XYZ file of N, CA, C and O in Angstrom:
672
model
N 0.860 -1.188 0.000
C 0.000 0.000 0.000
C 0.888 1.227 0.000
O 1.915 1.269 0.639
N 0.425 2.213 -0.688
C 1.046 3.524 -0.624
C 0.122 4.399 0.223
O -0.964 4.773 -0.215
N 0.540 4.679 1.457
C -0.272 5.488 2.368
C 0.488 6.764 2.692
O 1.702 6.751 2.842
N -0.256 7.828 2.799
C 0.325 9.129 3.072
C -0.472 9.825 4.153
O -1.700 9.735 4.183
N 0.235 10.517 5.032
C -0.424 11.498 5.876
C -0.357 12.782 5.066
O 0.725 13.270 4.741
N -1.509 13.270 4.685
C -1.572 14.389 3.762
C -1.438 15.713 4.496
O -2.072 15.927 5.525
N -0.611 16.574 3.968
C -0.417 17.904 4.516
C -1.330 18.862 3.765
O -0.892 19.651 2.932
N -2.619 18.715 4.044
C -3.609 19.518 3.326
C -4.872 19.581 4.157
O -5.163 18.670 4.922
N -5.641 20.640 3.979
C -6.915 20.705 4.691
C -7.895 19.684 4.121
O -7.792 19.279 2.968
N -8.807 19.271 4.936
C -9.870 18.347 4.532
C -10.915 19.176 3.799
O -11.688 19.904 4.407
N -10.942 19.123 2.461
C -11.720 20.060 1.659
C -13.208 19.747 1.592
O -14.035 20.632 1.637
N -13.569 18.484 1.413
C -14.976 18.113 1.329
C -15.469 17.891 2.750
O -15.091 16.927 3.389
N -16.291 18.774 3.239
C -16.702 18.700 4.636
C -17.898 17.802 4.857
O -18.232 17.484 5.978
N -18.559 17.387 3.787
C -19.728 16.538 3.913
C -19.842 15.676 2.666
O -19.595 16.144 1.553
N -20.246 14.439 2.857
C -20.364 13.518 1.733
C -21.341 14.035 0.680
O -21.188 13.753 -0.507
N -22.330 14.801 1.089
C -23.325 15.314 0.156
C -22.755 16.352 -0.806
O -23.414 16.732 -1.769
N -21.533 16.823 -0.553
C -20.892 17.783 -1.448
C -20.189 17.108 -2.625
O -19.781 17.773 -3.564
N -20.036 15.792 -2.578
C -19.336 15.089 -3.643
C -20.153 15.092 -4.935
O -21.371 14.997 -4.918
N -19.433 15.181 -6.051
C -20.009 15.130 -7.388
C -19.231 14.090 -8.187
O -18.108 13.735 -7.832
N -19.799 13.654 -9.287
C -19.201 12.635 -10.147
C -19.046 13.203 -11.547
O -19.959 13.872 -12.053
N -17.893 12.922 -12.168
C -17.695 13.359 -13.547
C -16.762 12.405 -14.274
O -15.808 11.882 -13.691
N -17.039 12.222 -15.554
C -16.131 11.524 -16.456
C -15.584 12.488 -17.508
O -14.904 12.068 -18.436
N -15.895 13.778 -17.351
C -15.572 14.758 -18.378
C -14.555 15.818 -17.960
O -14.262 16.709 -18.748
N -14.025 15.740 -16.755
C -13.073 16.750 -16.301
C -11.657 16.421 -16.748
O -11.340 15.273 -17.067
N -10.813 17.416 -16.725
C -9.391 17.201 -16.932
C -8.765 16.879 -15.572
O -9.423 16.927 -14.538
N -7.499 16.573 -15.587
C -6.798 16.284 -14.337
C -6.837 17.497 -13.421
O -6.694 18.631 -13.875
N -7.031 17.245 -12.149
C -6.984 18.259 -11.104
C -5.661 18.135 -10.366
O -5.037 17.063 -10.383
N -5.212 19.183 -9.672
C -3.988 19.067 -8.879
C -4.153 17.966 -7.828
O -5.152 17.903 -7.126
N -3.154 17.091 -7.748
C -3.209 15.953 -6.835
C -2.309 16.175 -5.623
O -1.228 16.745 -5.729
N -2.790 15.705 -4.463
C -1.975 15.700 -3.250
C -1.051 14.493 -3.223
O 0.013 14.521 -2.618
N -1.480 13.406 -3.864
C -0.681 12.183 -3.957
C -1.116 11.445 -5.207
O -2.269 11.530 -5.622
N -0.180 10.701 -5.795
C -0.486 9.951 -7.004
C 0.343 8.682 -7.027
O 1.490 8.659 -6.585
N -0.253 7.628 -7.557
C 0.458 6.371 -7.771
C 0.116 5.878 -9.162
O -1.041 5.883 -9.563
N 1.132 5.446 -9.887
C 0.947 4.926 -11.238
C 1.276 3.438 -11.215
O 2.287 3.031 -10.638
N 0.416 2.634 -11.824
C 0.628 1.192 -11.899
C 0.266 0.720 -13.292
O -0.508 1.365 -14.002
N 0.822 -0.408 -13.678
C 0.458 -1.034 -14.945
C -0.302 -2.312 -14.614
O 0.231 -3.204 -13.965
N -1.569 -2.360 -15.047
C -2.422 -3.512 -14.779
C -3.202 -3.864 -16.034
O -3.764 -2.971 -16.675
N -3.258 -5.119 -16.365
C -4.055 -5.566 -17.502
C -3.683 -4.869 -18.792
O -4.547 -4.649 -19.635
N -2.424 -4.493 -18.951
C -1.977 -3.813 -20.158
C -2.297 -2.330 -20.203
O -2.055 -1.676 -21.206
N -2.860 -1.786 -19.118
C -3.189 -0.362 -19.068
C -2.370 0.340 -17.995
O -2.112 -0.226 -16.929
N -2.002 1.571 -18.276
C -1.448 2.411 -17.226
C -2.621 2.958 -16.418
O -3.587 3.459 -16.985
N -2.538 2.814 -15.110
C -3.587 3.280 -14.211
C -2.961 4.296 -13.266
O -1.927 4.031 -12.656
N -3.625 5.444 -13.164
C -3.143 6.498 -12.263
C -4.183 6.719 -11.178
O -5.319 7.082 -11.467
N -3.784 6.452 -9.947
C -4.619 6.686 -8.775
C -4.197 8.030 -8.204
O -3.016 8.255 -7.944
N -5.173 8.932 -7.992
C -4.845 10.293 -7.580
C -5.760 10.720 -6.438
O -6.971 10.533 -6.522
N -5.186 11.281 -5.386
C -5.949 11.834 -4.272
C -5.986 13.344 -4.398
O -4.958 13.989 -4.587
N -7.210 13.903 -4.305
C -7.433 15.346 -4.427
C -8.196 15.807 -3.199
O -9.393 15.577 -3.135
N -7.541 16.407 -2.260
C -8.273 16.776 -1.053
C -8.925 15.530 -0.487
O -8.280 14.514 -0.342
N -10.192 15.555 -0.207
C -10.890 14.361 0.279
C -11.548 13.623 -0.877
O -12.544 12.937 -0.694
N -10.999 13.767 -2.053
C -11.601 13.254 -3.267
C -10.593 12.426 -4.046
O -9.454 12.284 -3.634
N -11.036 11.906 -5.211
C -10.115 11.103 -6.011
C -10.347 11.300 -7.505
O -11.408 11.728 -7.929
N -9.314 10.932 -8.252
C -9.403 10.719 -9.684
C -8.715 9.400 -9.977
O -7.678 9.086 -9.375
N -9.302 8.621 -10.884
C -8.669 7.420 -11.409
C -8.640 7.579 -12.917
O -9.668 7.862 -13.544
N -7.453 7.414 -13.475
C -7.281 7.495 -14.920
C -6.846 6.109 -15.381
O -5.796 5.610 -14.964
N -7.700 5.469 -16.194
C -7.423 4.115 -16.673
C -7.941 3.997 -18.101
O -9.143 4.134 -18.335
N -7.040 3.751 -19.038
C -7.462 3.647 -20.435
C -8.243 4.874 -20.843
O -7.781 6.008 -20.665
N -9.473 4.704 -21.366
C -10.253 5.839 -21.856
C -11.034 6.584 -20.766
O -11.783 7.499 -21.074
N -10.852 6.213 -19.507
C -11.666 6.773 -18.420
C -10.846 7.709 -17.544
O -9.725 7.382 -17.148
N -11.431 8.871 -17.254
C -10.909 9.764 -16.230
C -12.074 10.021 -15.279
O -12.924 10.868 -15.535
N -12.117 9.219 -14.217
C -13.199 9.287 -13.228
C -12.817 10.263 -12.133
O -11.736 10.161 -11.563
N -13.713 11.192 -11.839
C -13.499 12.148 -10.764
C -14.671 12.087 -9.801
O -15.823 12.183 -10.222
N -14.376 11.921 -8.534
C -15.355 12.071 -7.459
C -14.781 13.145 -6.556
O -13.743 12.943 -5.919
N -15.430 14.312 -6.537
C -14.875 15.466 -5.833
C -15.955 16.499 -5.579
O -17.040 16.436 -6.161
N -15.638 17.450 -4.756
C -16.483 18.610 -4.547
C -16.165 19.574 -5.692
O -15.052 20.087 -5.786
N -17.134 19.779 -6.583
C -16.899 20.551 -7.796
C -17.828 21.751 -7.845
O -19.048 21.591 -7.793
N -17.252 22.925 -7.960
C -18.079 24.135 -8.070
C -18.933 24.073 -9.325
O -18.471 23.717 -10.394
N -20.198 24.421 -9.169
C -21.089 24.495 -10.303
C -21.641 23.165 -10.771
O -22.445 23.132 -11.694
N -21.213 22.063 -10.159
C -21.704 20.748 -10.581
C -22.890 20.334 -9.711
O -23.061 20.815 -8.596
N -23.689 19.440 -10.249
C -24.805 18.896 -9.488
C -24.237 18.027 -8.377
O -23.434 17.124 -8.633
N -24.645 18.311 -7.145
C -24.120 17.557 -6.009
C -24.799 16.207 -5.913
O -25.947 16.036 -6.290
N -24.049 15.277 -5.346
C -24.549 13.924 -5.168
C -23.942 12.988 -6.194
O -23.565 13.400 -7.290
N -23.822 11.736 -5.805
C -23.254 10.722 -6.683
C -24.364 9.840 -7.227
O -25.317 9.532 -6.516
N -24.231 9.403 -8.475
C -25.244 8.491 -9.001
C -25.112 7.125 -8.332
O -24.005 6.693 -8.012
N -26.251 6.465 -8.122
C -26.177 5.095 -7.610
C -25.506 4.193 -8.626
O -24.769 3.279 -8.255
N -25.764 4.452 -9.914
C -25.118 3.706 -10.992
C -24.896 4.620 -12.189
O -25.603 5.610 -12.365
N -23.917 4.270 -12.993
C -23.649 4.957 -14.256
C -22.974 3.946 -15.172
O -22.038 3.270 -14.755
N -23.455 3.843 -16.396
C -22.843 2.963 -17.396
C -22.483 3.825 -18.596
O -23.294 4.634 -19.055
N -21.275 3.672 -19.073
C -20.844 4.406 -20.260
C -20.176 3.426 -21.221
O -19.273 2.689 -20.812
N -20.635 3.421 -22.469
C -20.030 2.593 -23.516
C -19.021 3.448 -24.254
O -19.349 4.510 -24.774
N -17.785 2.976 -24.281
C -16.678 3.669 -24.921
C -16.120 2.763 -26.010
O -16.291 1.539 -25.937
N -15.437 3.312 -27.004
C -14.902 2.454 -28.065
C -14.014 1.342 -27.476
O -12.974 1.618 -26.871
N -14.469 0.103 -27.617
C -13.702 -1.044 -27.136
C -13.858 -1.350 -25.656
O -13.244 -2.290 -25.154
N -14.672 -0.559 -24.940
C -14.780 -0.719 -23.485
C -16.208 -0.449 -23.016
O -16.949 0.280 -23.661
N -16.529 -0.988 -21.850
C -17.730 -0.574 -21.130
C -17.299 -0.259 -19.703
O -16.475 -0.971 -19.110
N -17.820 0.845 -19.189
C -17.470 1.344 -17.858
C -18.731 1.355 -17.006
O -19.784 1.824 -17.459
N -18.623 0.815 -15.797
C -19.727 0.810 -14.831
C -19.254 1.460 -13.540
O -18.147 1.177 -13.070
N -20.113 2.289 -12.961
C -19.810 2.980 -11.711
C -20.997 2.836 -10.775
O -22.156 2.860 -11.216
N -20.717 2.690 -9.515
C -21.759 2.689 -8.498
C -21.247 3.336 -7.229
O -20.047 3.302 -6.941
N -22.162 3.956 -6.470
C -21.767 4.632 -5.231
C -22.811 4.400 -4.150
O -24.005 4.302 -4.442
N -22.339 4.322 -2.923
C -23.219 4.265 -1.762
C -22.716 5.253 -0.725
O -21.514 5.504 -0.615
N -23.647 5.798 0.036
C -23.330 6.733 1.107
C -24.034 6.223 2.360
O -25.258 6.126 2.377
N -23.252 5.879 3.372
C -23.838 5.337 4.599
C -23.453 6.208 5.793
O -22.345 6.700 5.876
N -24.397 6.367 6.705
C -24.137 7.056 7.979
C -24.149 5.983 9.058
O -25.104 5.224 9.181
N -23.070 5.928 9.842
C -22.866 4.869 10.819
C -22.756 5.431 12.235
O -22.434 6.608 12.412
N -22.976 4.552 13.216
C -22.707 4.948 14.597
C -21.198 5.108 14.752
O -20.415 4.642 13.909
N -20.770 5.721 15.819
C -19.340 5.945 16.061
C -18.558 4.632 16.052
O -17.490 4.541 15.449
N -19.103 3.611 16.707
C -18.411 2.321 16.773
C -18.364 1.658 15.397
O -17.332 1.110 14.987
N -19.493 1.689 14.678
C -19.538 1.100 13.337
C -18.578 1.830 12.399
O -17.881 1.206 11.601
N -18.549 3.151 12.519
C -17.685 3.961 11.671
C -16.217 3.592 11.895
O -15.480 3.337 10.937
N -15.788 3.535 13.157
C -14.391 3.195 13.467
C -14.023 1.812 12.952
O -12.932 1.612 12.399
N -14.932 0.845 13.106
C -14.668 -0.510 12.616
C -14.558 -0.524 11.095
O -13.678 -1.194 10.529
N -15.427 0.213 10.424
C -15.405 0.259 8.960
C -14.133 0.938 8.450
O -13.520 0.478 7.478
N -13.711 2.026 9.090
C -12.472 2.699 8.685
C -11.287 1.746 8.857
O -10.409 1.666 7.986
N -11.266 0.989 9.940
C -10.192 0.009 10.151
C -10.191 -1.036 9.032
O -9.121 -1.429 8.545
N -11.373 -1.468 8.597
C -11.461 -2.428 7.487
C -10.946 -1.820 6.189
O -10.229 -2.476 5.421
N -11.304 -0.569 5.934
C -10.831 0.121 4.727
C -9.310 0.212 4.739
O -8.651 -0.091 3.732
N -8.749 0.622 5.858
C -7.284 0.730 5.959
C -6.634 -0.635 5.759
O -5.578 -0.735 5.125
N -7.261 -1.687 6.270
C -6.746 -3.033 6.080
C -6.791 -3.470 4.622
O -5.838 -4.062 4.105
N -7.897 -3.182 3.939
C -8.021 -3.518 2.519
C -6.942 -2.801 1.709
O -6.323 -3.392 0.823
N -6.745 -1.530 2.001
C -5.732 -0.759 1.280
C -4.329 -1.294 1.570
O -3.490 -1.384 0.669
N -4.077 -1.670 2.822
C -2.756 -2.196 3.189
C -2.484 -3.545 2.527
O -1.350 -3.843 2.140
N -3.513 -4.361 2.381
C -3.350 -5.701 1.817
C -3.296 -5.706 0.292
O -2.846 -6.686 -0.298
N -3.757 -4.652 -0.345
C -3.825 -4.619 -1.806
C -2.461 -4.338 -2.416
O -1.678 -3.551 -1.890
N -2.208 -4.979 -3.548
C -0.950 -4.741 -4.250
C -0.897 -3.346 -4.863
O 0.147 -2.697 -4.891
N -2.061 -2.865 -5.344
C -2.117 -1.561 -6.001
C -3.154 -0.695 -5.298
O -4.362 -0.861 -5.503
N -2.688 0.212 -4.468
C -3.599 1.070 -3.721
C -2.921 2.399 -3.423
O -1.709 2.550 -3.556
N -3.756 3.348 -3.025
C -3.284 4.653 -2.578
C -4.235 5.100 -1.485
O -5.457 5.042 -1.655
N -3.677 5.526 -0.363
C -4.495 5.873 0.790
C -3.935 7.139 1.430
O -2.736 7.239 1.660
N -4.822 8.093 1.694
C -4.424 9.331 2.343
C -5.194 9.518 3.635
O -6.401 9.284 3.685
N -4.475 9.918 4.687
C -5.087 10.238 5.977
C -4.915 11.734 6.180
O -3.815 12.276 6.033
N -6.014 12.411 6.519
C -6.002 13.862 6.614
C -5.738 14.323 8.032
O -6.085 13.635 8.997
N -5.143 15.517 8.190
C -4.847 16.050 9.512
C -6.128 16.239 10.322
O -7.193 16.501 9.763
N -6.011 16.045 11.606
C -7.139 16.296 12.488
C -7.856 15.048 12.937
O -8.485 15.053 13.983
N -7.765 13.965 12.146
C -8.411 12.710 12.539
C -7.776 11.551 11.792
O -7.707 11.580 10.566
N -7.353 10.511 12.519
C -6.816 9.334 11.828
C -7.908 8.561 11.076
O -7.609 7.638 10.332
N -9.177 8.963 11.258
C -10.272 8.309 10.559
C -10.791 9.129 9.382
O -11.786 8.765 8.761
N -10.117 10.247 9.057
C -10.443 11.042 7.868
C -9.564 10.507 6.736
O -8.391 10.855 6.622
N -10.148 9.623 5.916
C -9.376 8.818 4.974
C -10.000 8.880 3.582
O -11.225 8.894 3.445
N -9.150 8.906 2.572
C -9.560 8.599 1.207
C -8.648 7.479 0.739
O -7.425 7.591 0.835
N -9.249 6.389 0.258
C -8.473 5.231 -0.186
C -8.988 4.753 -1.532
O -10.185 4.805 -1.804
N -8.048 4.280 -2.370
C -8.358 3.718 -3.680
C -7.600 2.402 -3.810
O -6.403 2.348 -3.537
N -8.303 1.354 -4.239
C -7.704 0.042 -4.480
C -8.098 -0.386 -5.883
O -9.278 -0.309 -6.249
N -7.134 -0.836 -6.691
C -7.416 -1.281 -8.056
C -6.828 -2.672 -8.268
O -5.783 -3.006 -7.704
N -7.531 -3.485 -9.079
C -7.056 -4.832 -9.400
C -7.565 -5.225 -10.782
O -8.522 -4.634 -11.291
N -6.920 -6.214 -11.374
C -7.384 -6.730 -12.651
C -8.571 -7.653 -12.416
O -8.744 -8.201 -11.333
N -9.384 -7.808 -13.454
C -10.563 -8.672 -13.356
C -10.887 -9.229 -14.726
O -10.598 -8.607 -15.744
N -11.503 -10.394 -14.742
C -11.993 -10.980 -15.983
C -13.484 -10.731 -16.062
O -14.220 -11.043 -15.137
N -13.924 -10.157 -17.145
C -15.341 -9.929 -17.357
C -15.903 -10.916 -18.359
O -15.204 -11.825 -18.815
N -17.143 -10.744 -18.710
C -17.792 -11.627 -19.675
C -17.131 -11.574 -21.041
O -17.102 -12.556 -21.772
N -16.608 -10.410 -21.402
C -16.072 -10.220 -22.749
C -14.559 -10.122 -22.799
O -13.994 -10.035 -23.878
N -13.900 -10.086 -21.660
C -12.450 -9.990 -21.691
C -11.899 -9.387 -20.423
O -12.587 -9.276 -19.407
N -10.645 -8.990 -20.521
C -9.929 -8.451 -19.382
C -10.459 -7.075 -19.001
O -11.085 -6.388 -19.803
N -10.177 -6.703 -17.789
C -10.586 -5.383 -17.334
C -10.005 -5.064 -15.975
O -9.113 -5.759 -15.483
N -10.528 -4.001 -15.416
C -10.078 -3.516 -14.110
C -11.285 -3.269 -13.228
O -12.370 -2.924 -13.713
N -11.076 -3.413 -11.941
C -12.047 -3.014 -10.931
C -11.312 -2.130 -9.945
O -10.192 -2.437 -9.539
N -11.936 -1.010 -9.600
C -11.377 -0.219 -8.504
C -12.483 0.176 -7.546
O -13.632 0.349 -7.914
N -12.070 0.265 -6.293
C -12.978 0.651 -5.214
C -12.364 1.850 -4.499
O -11.145 1.939 -4.368
N -13.237 2.737 -4.050
C -12.747 3.891 -3.287
C -13.608 4.069 -2.048
O -14.765 3.637 -2.004
N -13.015 4.704 -1.050
C -13.715 5.036 0.187
C -13.340 6.455 0.585
O -12.171 6.833 0.558
N -14.338 7.231 0.946
C -14.165 8.604 1.425
C -14.860 8.647 2.787
O -16.067 8.410 2.861
N -14.117 8.932 3.843
C -14.701 8.878 5.184
C -14.843 10.283 5.767
O -13.999 11.150 5.543
N -15.914 10.457 6.524
C -16.256 11.746 7.127
C -16.511 11.531 8.613
O -17.648 11.311 9.024
N -15.453 11.571 9.428
C -15.606 11.264 10.861
C -16.495 12.253 11.605
O -17.119 11.886 12.601
N -16.589 13.490 11.141
C -17.382 14.493 11.843
C -18.869 14.136 11.869
O -19.605 14.571 12.746
N -19.329 13.316 10.893
C -20.743 12.933 10.900
C -20.964 11.444 10.642
O -22.089 11.023 10.378
N -19.882 10.652 10.722
C -20.005 9.206 10.618
C -20.400 8.689 9.252
O -20.952 7.602 9.136
N -20.094 9.433 8.198
C -20.455 9.006 6.850
C -19.273 8.354 6.147
O -18.129 8.807 6.285
N -19.587 7.319 5.372
C -18.606 6.693 4.481
C -19.240 6.574 3.101
O -20.308 5.983 2.947
N -18.565 7.159 2.131
C -18.969 7.025 0.733
C -18.040 5.988 0.118
O -16.819 6.125 0.196
N -18.626 4.960 -0.467
C -17.820 3.969 -1.156
C -18.265 3.914 -2.611
O -19.450 4.069 -2.919
N -17.284 3.735 -3.498
C -17.592 3.619 -4.921
C -16.997 2.327 -5.449
O -16.026 1.787 -4.900
N -17.603 1.840 -6.536
C -17.147 0.633 -7.212
C -17.170 0.943 -8.703
O -18.208 1.371 -9.231
N -16.042 0.735 -9.363
C -15.958 0.997 -10.800
C -15.372 -0.209 -11.495
O -14.472 -0.873 -10.969
N -15.884 -0.482 -12.699
C -15.371 -1.580 -13.504
C -15.195 -1.070 -14.923
O -16.086 -0.432 -15.492
N -14.045 -1.373 -15.496
C -13.737 -1.059 -16.887
C -13.442 -2.390 -17.565
O -12.505 -3.081 -17.184
N -14.271 -2.755 -18.537
C -14.152 -4.063 -19.175
C -13.965 -3.904 -20.669
O -14.682 -3.147 -21.329
N -12.977 -4.640 -21.203
C -12.737 -4.640 -22.650
C -13.894 -5.315 -23.366
O -14.483 -6.260 -22.863
N -14.247 -4.786 -24.534
C -15.326 -5.365 -25.358
C -14.759 -5.920 -26.639
O -13.867 -5.445 -27.194
């Protein structure tokens, strides 16, 4: 795992401020990791309490974006030349004990993964953004799966996303 204590303010103060985009350009990153998986260069990027993943034809951004519609879609499917991309997101509010246990699980998943990037923000060891990516076989061929977690200790929220990019 590539884990960092980030020297940056926690920018997204509430999970409801997150937005989703496949159309943005790269944003300034606090941390980045590049890996080669399934024949693709994959760039995992942490932006404040947000992320970007760049893999093949996809530039996925989950971030607090000025002027964008707030909230994440439960699902999104995009057909791209030679690929299909699927995205899903959940937002859960947990009790303090449940939240701490879930953050520990997220940190464990990131630590155990071969290709991951995890940032811990100042002020709370439970203010975390983590990204884990791995190769996967789909119905039509090779692909990638990545999962992300954005934690909000001030209100016990965890936003988790699941993305799949599959060759067609």
